[in-house]
Amino acid sequence: MKIVFFGTPQFAVPTLEKLLNNCKFEVLAVVTQPDKRRERGNKLTPSPVKAIATAHNLPVWQPERVKKDTETLNKLKQSDADVFVVVAYGQILSSKILNMPKLGCINVHGSILPKYRGAAPIQWCLYNGETETGITTMLMDAGMDTGAMLQIATTPIELLDNAQDLAQRLAAIGGDLLVETLLKLESKEIQPIPQNNHEATYAPLIQKQDYVLDWSKSAIELHNQIRGFYPNCTAIFRDKPLKITASVPLATKSNGQLPPEFQESLHKLPDLSNISERPGIIVSIAKGIGAIVQTGEGLLLLREVQLAGKRPQSGWDFVNGSRLTVGEVFEMGS
């Protein structure tokens, strides 16, 4: 099966590698976003997908706007591909492109459709506290993730999973599911299933205000925000911005889902159930882990933070390095 692969970030790499390592597929070329300038050194840096394609000596096409790039459109048409595979490419494909390959364009999407259509399904899934997610392969149409579904694979979400953890797991699942989907599609073992638009939800691009931590929210809401928008959620501490990159909501319901080392430390804490301070105040210190902060509902343990201009550090290192004391206050980010 002859394939042109569209993809850009690390999330797409496992799927490309699965195709390259399977003798039943021939990847003719890769389409990816143009190289970007990174902060450090301001050097042009290729996308993770381009790096893999280059290592395998594949043709790489990087149009600024694929819908308008005549040269790329001609190459795609002349490729005579059986299928275009699209994984987190980052540009919308025109109907002209979608109709080129014999078997159509197959997308690997990071949610159980029709929920979480859009640019950031993994992040919003965590933000909303879902306990299960997955990968959907679908036939692309002109809409935003509205095409007929081909196959679905699911995975549970653990309490301490963050967006990076979940993306890595889903990327691996996506590679396997895509291979299975292509083989079944070729042998006509799959019947595409239209999505129920009435059940659809949307996962938009993340905005700067989504990173702001409001301590009047509940502990579980803040935890889901921190892990969903990892590693960028921000509070203010001692008049300076501070990123909170990992947390633990302290509640009877969730404590049973924690690793043993957390449970041991929490058992040694004094009874905090009757504490009711204003949101943002440090009410206790969990030895070996970090500060415990009052929220609008419940307590939140800060297990990893990042000071401005510094590398991430454990919550316990932050306690010791900053000499945190009970009664100090975290303010709402900005």
Short mmCIF file of C-alpha atoms in Angstrom, two decimals:
data_model
loop_
_atom_site.label_atom_id
_atom_site.label_comp_id
_atom_site.label_asym_id
_atom_site.label_seq_id
_atom_site.Cartn_x
_atom_site.Cartn_y
_atom_site.Cartn_z
CA MET A 1 0.00 0.00 0.00
CA LYS A 2 1.46 3.34 -1.10
CA ILE A 3 1.16 6.11 1.50
CA VAL A 4 1.85 9.83 1.83
CA PHE A 5 2.16 10.73 5.53
CA PHE A 6 1.06 14.10 6.93
CA GLY A 7 2.24 14.88 10.49
CA THR A 8 4.31 17.27 12.58
CA PRO A 9 4.78 16.76 16.38
CA GLN A 10 6.18 13.90 18.43
CA PHE A 11 2.66 12.50 18.77
CA ALA A 12 2.77 11.53 15.07
CA VAL A 13 6.18 9.83 15.19
CA PRO A 14 5.14 6.35 16.47
CA THR A 15 2.57 6.03 13.67
CA LEU A 16 5.12 6.97 11.01
CA GLU A 17 7.61 4.51 12.49
CA LYS A 18 5.00 1.71 12.46
CA LEU A 19 4.41 2.31 8.76
CA LEU A 20 8.12 2.43 7.96
CA ASN A 21 8.74 -0.84 9.81
CA ASN A 22 5.95 -2.77 8.09
CA CYS A 23 6.78 -4.37 4.75
CA LYS A 24 3.15 -4.10 3.62
CA PHE A 25 3.42 -0.32 3.40
CA GLU A 26 5.52 2.03 1.27
CA VAL A 27 5.78 5.59 2.54
CA LEU A 28 6.30 7.66 -0.59
CA ALA A 29 6.79 11.06 1.07
CA VAL A 30 6.14 13.06 4.22
CA VAL A 31 4.30 16.38 4.46
CA THR A 32 5.06 18.39 7.61
CA GLN A 33 5.00 21.95 8.88
CA PRO A 34 7.87 24.31 7.96
CA ASP A 35 10.87 24.38 10.31
CA LYS A 36 10.37 26.64 13.33
CA ARG A 37 12.77 28.96 15.12
CA ARG A 38 13.25 27.86 18.73
CA GLU A 39 14.02 30.19 21.62
CA ARG A 40 17.45 28.78 22.42
CA GLY A 41 19.82 30.08 19.76
CA ASN A 42 16.90 31.04 17.51
CA LYS A 43 17.92 28.28 15.10
CA LEU A 44 15.55 26.72 12.61
CA THR A 45 14.52 23.35 14.01
CA PRO A 46 12.82 20.58 12.02
CA SER A 47 9.65 18.95 13.30
CA PRO A 48 10.00 15.53 14.99
CA VAL A 49 8.30 13.96 11.96
CA LYS A 50 10.76 15.59 9.56
CA ALA A 51 13.67 14.28 11.62
CA ILE A 52 12.40 10.70 11.24
CA ALA A 53 11.66 11.17 7.53
CA THR A 54 15.12 12.59 6.88
CA ALA A 55 16.75 9.68 8.72
CA HIS A 56 14.93 7.32 6.36
CA ASN A 57 15.82 9.38 3.25
CA LEU A 58 12.20 10.13 2.46
CA PRO A 59 11.12 13.13 0.38
CA VAL A 60 9.87 15.87 2.73
CA TRP A 61 7.44 18.58 1.62
CA GLN A 62 6.91 21.61 3.88
CA PRO A 63 4.41 24.04 2.36
CA GLU A 64 3.41 27.13 4.33
CA ARG A 65 -0.20 26.55 3.25
CA VAL A 66 -0.73 23.16 1.70
CA LYS A 67 -4.14 24.09 0.24
CA LYS A 68 -2.58 26.93 -1.77
CA ASP A 69 0.82 25.44 -2.66
CA THR A 70 0.65 24.47 -6.33
CA GLU A 71 3.96 22.59 -6.26
CA THR A 72 2.92 20.40 -3.33
CA LEU A 73 -0.55 19.82 -4.80
CA ASN A 74 1.03 18.60 -8.03
CA LYS A 75 3.39 16.29 -6.13
CA LEU A 76 0.51 14.84 -4.12
CA LYS A 77 -1.49 14.17 -7.26
CA GLN A 78 1.47 12.64 -9.08
CA SER A 79 2.33 10.40 -6.13
CA ASP A 80 -0.53 8.07 -7.07
CA ALA A 81 -0.83 7.13 -3.38
CA ASP A 82 -3.42 4.62 -2.20
CA VAL A 83 -4.02 6.60 0.97
CA PHE A 84 -2.96 9.76 2.79
CA VAL A 85 -2.40 9.23 6.53
CA VAL A 86 -2.83 12.35 8.70
CA VAL A 87 -1.66 12.55 12.34
CA ALA A 88 -1.57 15.97 14.04
CA TYR A 89 -0.39 17.68 10.86
CA GLY A 90 -1.50 21.17 11.89
CA GLN A 91 -3.16 22.39 8.69
CA ILE A 92 -6.65 21.84 7.27
CA LEU A 93 -6.73 19.82 4.05
CA SER A 94 -8.91 20.96 1.17
CA SER A 95 -11.53 18.77 -0.49
CA LYS A 96 -9.22 18.60 -3.49
CA ILE A 97 -6.52 16.91 -1.37
CA LEU A 98 -9.00 14.69 0.48
CA ASN A 99 -10.27 13.29 -2.82
CA MET A 100 -6.85 12.47 -4.32
CA PRO A 101 -5.98 9.03 -2.87
CA LYS A 102 -7.86 5.86 -3.86
CA LEU A 103 -8.78 4.87 -0.29
CA GLY A 104 -9.17 8.43 0.96
CA CYS A 105 -7.46 10.27 3.83
CA ILE A 106 -7.24 8.48 7.18
CA ASN A 107 -6.84 10.51 10.36
CA VAL A 108 -5.54 9.26 13.72
CA HIS A 109 -7.35 11.38 16.33
CA GLY A 110 -6.55 11.49 20.05
CA SER A 111 -10.03 10.99 21.51
CA ILE A 112 -13.06 8.73 21.38
CA LEU A 113 -15.05 10.56 18.74
CA PRO A 114 -17.40 12.34 18.50
CA LYS A 115 -16.18 13.71 21.86
CA TYR A 116 -13.30 16.21 21.81
CA ARG A 117 -13.16 17.16 18.17
CA GLY A 118 -10.53 19.82 17.53
CA ALA A 119 -6.94 20.79 18.19
CA ALA A 120 -6.38 19.76 21.82
CA PRO A 121 -8.40 16.63 22.67
CA ILE A 122 -5.90 15.17 25.15
CA GLN A 123 -5.60 18.38 27.16
CA TRP A 124 -9.34 19.07 27.44
CA CYS A 125 -10.09 15.43 28.20
CA LEU A 126 -7.88 15.68 31.29
CA TYR A 127 -9.18 19.14 32.20
CA ASN A 128 -12.71 17.77 32.28
CA GLY A 129 -11.71 14.86 34.52
CA GLU A 130 -12.46 12.02 32.11
CA THR A 131 -11.49 8.55 33.33
CA GLU A 132 -11.18 7.01 29.86
CA THR A 133 -10.05 8.17 26.45
CA GLY A 134 -8.64 6.62 23.31
CA ILE A 135 -7.77 6.83 19.64
CA THR A 136 -10.19 6.98 16.74
CA THR A 137 -9.21 6.32 13.14
CA MET A 138 -11.56 7.97 10.67
CA LEU A 139 -12.12 8.80 7.03
CA MET A 140 -11.55 12.53 6.74
CA ASP A 141 -14.11 14.87 5.24
CA ALA A 142 -14.25 18.65 4.88
CA GLY A 143 -15.37 19.18 8.52
CA MET A 144 -13.34 19.45 11.71
CA ASP A 145 -12.93 15.81 12.82
CA THR A 146 -16.44 14.99 11.55
CA GLY A 147 -15.60 12.08 9.22
CA ALA A 148 -16.93 8.55 9.47
CA MET A 149 -15.21 6.45 12.16
CA LEU A 150 -13.26 3.33 11.25
CA GLN A 151 -11.88 1.90 14.51
CA ILE A 152 -11.56 2.90 18.17
CA ALA A 153 -9.08 1.80 20.86
CA THR A 154 -9.53 2.91 24.47
CA THR A 155 -7.27 3.40 27.50
CA PRO A 156 -8.03 4.31 31.13
CA ILE A 157 -6.82 7.61 32.58
CA GLU A 158 -5.03 7.40 35.93
CA LEU A 159 -5.36 10.12 38.58
CA LEU A 160 -1.75 11.32 38.18
CA ASP A 161 -1.53 11.11 34.37
CA ASN A 162 -0.71 14.43 32.72
CA ALA A 163 -1.03 15.52 29.09
CA GLN A 164 2.50 14.38 28.26
CA ASP A 165 2.01 10.93 29.82
CA LEU A 166 -1.31 10.43 28.07
CA ALA A 167 -0.04 11.69 24.71
CA GLN A 168 2.83 9.19 24.77
CA ARG A 169 0.47 6.32 25.54
CA LEU A 170 -2.07 7.37 22.93
CA ALA A 171 0.63 7.87 20.29
CA ALA A 172 1.73 4.25 20.70
CA ILE A 173 -1.88 3.04 20.58
CA GLY A 174 -2.48 5.16 17.50
CA GLY A 175 0.37 3.59 15.55
CA ASP A 176 -0.93 0.08 16.13
CA LEU A 177 -4.53 1.02 15.43
CA LEU A 178 -3.62 2.78 12.18
CA VAL A 179 -1.81 -0.28 10.84
CA GLU A 180 -4.77 -2.49 11.73
CA THR A 181 -7.19 0.02 10.17
CA LEU A 182 -5.31 0.25 6.86
CA LEU A 183 -5.08 -3.51 6.45
CA LYS A 184 -8.78 -4.00 7.22
CA LEU A 185 -9.75 -1.10 4.99
CA GLU A 186 -7.82 -2.58 2.07
CA SER A 187 -9.47 -5.99 2.56
CA LYS A 188 -12.89 -4.31 3.00
CA GLU A 189 -13.32 -5.68 6.53
CA ILE A 190 -14.32 -2.25 7.92
CA GLN A 191 -17.64 -0.49 7.49
CA PRO A 192 -17.25 3.25 8.22
CA ILE A 193 -19.66 4.46 10.92
CA PRO A 194 -21.02 8.03 10.74
CA GLN A 195 -20.52 10.12 13.87
CA ASN A 196 -23.49 11.21 15.97
CA ASN A 197 -23.18 14.98 15.77
CA HIS A 198 -25.57 15.44 18.71
CA GLU A 199 -22.96 13.81 21.00
CA ALA A 200 -20.05 15.90 19.73
CA THR A 201 -17.92 18.08 22.00
CA TYR A 202 -15.14 20.46 21.00
CA ALA A 203 -11.52 20.74 22.15
CA PRO A 204 -10.30 24.19 21.04
CA LEU A 205 -6.79 25.58 20.99
CA ILE A 206 -5.55 26.39 24.49
CA GLN A 207 -5.43 30.11 25.32
CA LYS A 208 -3.16 31.96 27.74
CA GLN A 209 -5.99 32.46 30.25
CA ASP A 210 -6.48 28.69 30.45
CA TYR A 211 -3.16 28.46 32.31
CA VAL A 212 -4.21 30.78 35.15
CA LEU A 213 -4.77 28.97 38.47
CA ASP A 214 -7.71 30.28 40.50
CA TRP A 215 -7.44 28.90 44.04
CA SER A 216 -11.17 29.36 44.64
CA LYS A 217 -11.74 26.34 42.40
CA SER A 218 -11.89 22.89 43.99
CA ALA A 219 -8.75 20.80 44.49
CA ILE A 220 -9.80 18.29 41.81
CA GLU A 221 -10.58 21.06 39.31
CA LEU A 222 -7.16 22.63 39.88
CA HIS A 223 -5.44 19.24 39.66
CA ASN A 224 -7.16 18.48 36.34
CA GLN A 225 -6.19 21.91 35.01
CA ILE A 226 -2.55 21.45 36.07
CA ARG A 227 -2.19 18.03 34.48
CA GLY A 228 -4.34 18.84 31.44
CA PHE A 229 -2.39 21.98 30.51
CA TYR A 230 0.97 20.62 31.67
CA PRO A 231 3.51 22.19 32.11
CA ASN A 232 2.18 25.74 31.87
CA CYS A 233 -0.28 26.45 34.70
CA THR A 234 0.77 29.47 36.73
CA ALA A 235 0.22 30.97 40.18
CA ILE A 236 1.81 33.94 41.93
CA PHE A 237 4.01 33.29 44.98
CA ARG A 238 5.90 36.03 46.81
CA ASP A 239 4.92 38.42 43.99
CA LYS A 240 6.57 36.26 41.31
CA PRO A 241 5.10 33.81 38.77
CA LEU A 242 5.41 30.15 39.66
CA LYS A 243 4.42 27.22 37.46
CA ILE A 244 2.68 24.34 39.22
CA THR A 245 3.56 21.29 37.12
CA ALA A 246 2.31 18.37 39.25
CA SER A 247 -0.19 18.06 42.07
CA VAL A 248 -2.23 15.59 44.13
CA PRO A 249 -5.82 16.31 45.17
CA LEU A 250 -6.29 15.20 48.77
CA ALA A 251 -9.70 13.61 49.12
CA THR A 252 -10.98 10.31 50.41
CA LYS A 253 -12.23 9.34 46.94
CA SER A 254 -8.88 9.88 45.23
CA ASN A 255 -6.40 8.75 47.91
CA GLY A 256 -6.88 5.09 47.03
CA GLN A 257 -5.62 5.81 43.51
CA LEU A 258 -2.30 7.22 44.74
CA PRO A 259 1.03 5.34 44.61
CA PRO A 260 2.05 3.72 47.95
CA GLU A 261 4.76 6.31 48.69
CA PHE A 262 2.16 9.10 48.67
CA GLN A 263 -0.25 7.16 50.82
CA GLU A 264 2.46 6.51 53.44
CA SER A 265 3.35 10.21 53.67
CA LEU A 266 -0.29 11.26 53.89
CA HIS A 267 -0.96 8.82 56.73
CA LYS A 268 1.73 10.60 58.78
CA LEU A 269 0.07 14.01 58.42
CA PRO A 270 -2.08 15.47 61.20
CA ASP A 271 -5.84 15.42 60.62
CA LEU A 272 -6.56 18.22 58.14
CA SER A 273 -10.23 17.46 57.58
CA ASN A 274 -11.46 20.33 59.75
CA ILE A 275 -9.16 22.98 58.26
CA SER A 276 -11.00 25.78 56.47
CA GLU A 277 -8.66 28.59 55.50
CA ARG A 278 -9.15 31.00 52.64
CA PRO A 279 -8.10 29.57 49.24
CA GLY A 280 -4.39 29.74 48.41
CA ILE A 281 -3.02 29.45 51.96
CA ILE A 282 -0.43 26.79 52.81
CA VAL A 283 -2.05 24.77 55.59
CA SER A 284 0.57 22.03 56.05
CA ILE A 285 3.78 20.51 54.69
CA ALA A 286 3.90 16.84 53.63
CA LYS A 287 7.41 15.73 54.54
CA GLY A 288 9.33 14.50 51.52
CA ILE A 289 6.64 15.67 49.07
CA GLY A 290 5.63 19.33 49.30
CA ALA A 291 3.24 22.04 50.45
CA ILE A 292 -0.47 21.45 50.98
CA VAL A 293 -2.67 24.35 49.87
CA GLN A 294 -6.27 25.19 50.76
CA THR A 295 -8.54 25.49 47.71
CA GLY A 296 -12.16 26.49 47.31
CA GLU A 297 -13.05 22.90 48.11
CA GLY A 298 -10.49 20.47 49.51
CA LEU A 299 -6.70 20.49 49.75
CA LEU A 300 -4.09 20.32 46.99
CA LEU A 301 -0.59 18.90 47.45
CA LEU A 302 2.04 20.54 45.21
CA ARG A 303 4.47 17.81 44.16
CA GLU A 304 6.38 19.66 41.41
CA VAL A 305 6.86 23.35 40.61
CA GLN A 306 9.01 25.54 38.37
CA LEU A 307 10.34 28.94 39.37
CA ALA A 308 10.73 31.53 36.60
CA GLY A 309 13.94 30.89 34.67
CA LYS A 310 14.64 27.66 36.55
CA ARG A 311 14.20 23.96 35.88
CA PRO A 312 11.28 22.06 37.41
CA GLN A 313 11.91 20.88 40.98
CA SER A 314 10.14 18.58 43.38
CA GLY A 315 7.67 20.07 45.80
CA TRP A 316 9.95 19.07 48.67
CA ASP A 317 12.99 20.82 47.15
CA PHE A 318 10.80 23.89 46.69
CA VAL A 319 9.76 23.78 50.37
CA ASN A 320 13.39 23.59 51.50
CA GLY A 321 14.91 25.93 48.93
CA SER A 322 12.32 28.66 49.47
CA ARG A 323 11.91 27.96 53.20
CA LEU A 324 8.14 27.74 52.90
CA THR A 325 6.09 28.16 56.04
CA VAL A 326 2.50 27.35 56.92
CA GLY A 327 0.35 30.44 56.44
CA GLU A 328 2.05 31.74 53.30
CA VAL A 329 -0.25 32.43 50.36
CA PHE A 330 -0.37 31.48 46.69
CA GLU A 331 -2.22 34.10 44.66
CA MET A 332 -4.13 33.72 41.42
CA GLY A 333 -1.86 33.61 38.35
CA SER A 334 -1.87 36.23 35.64
#
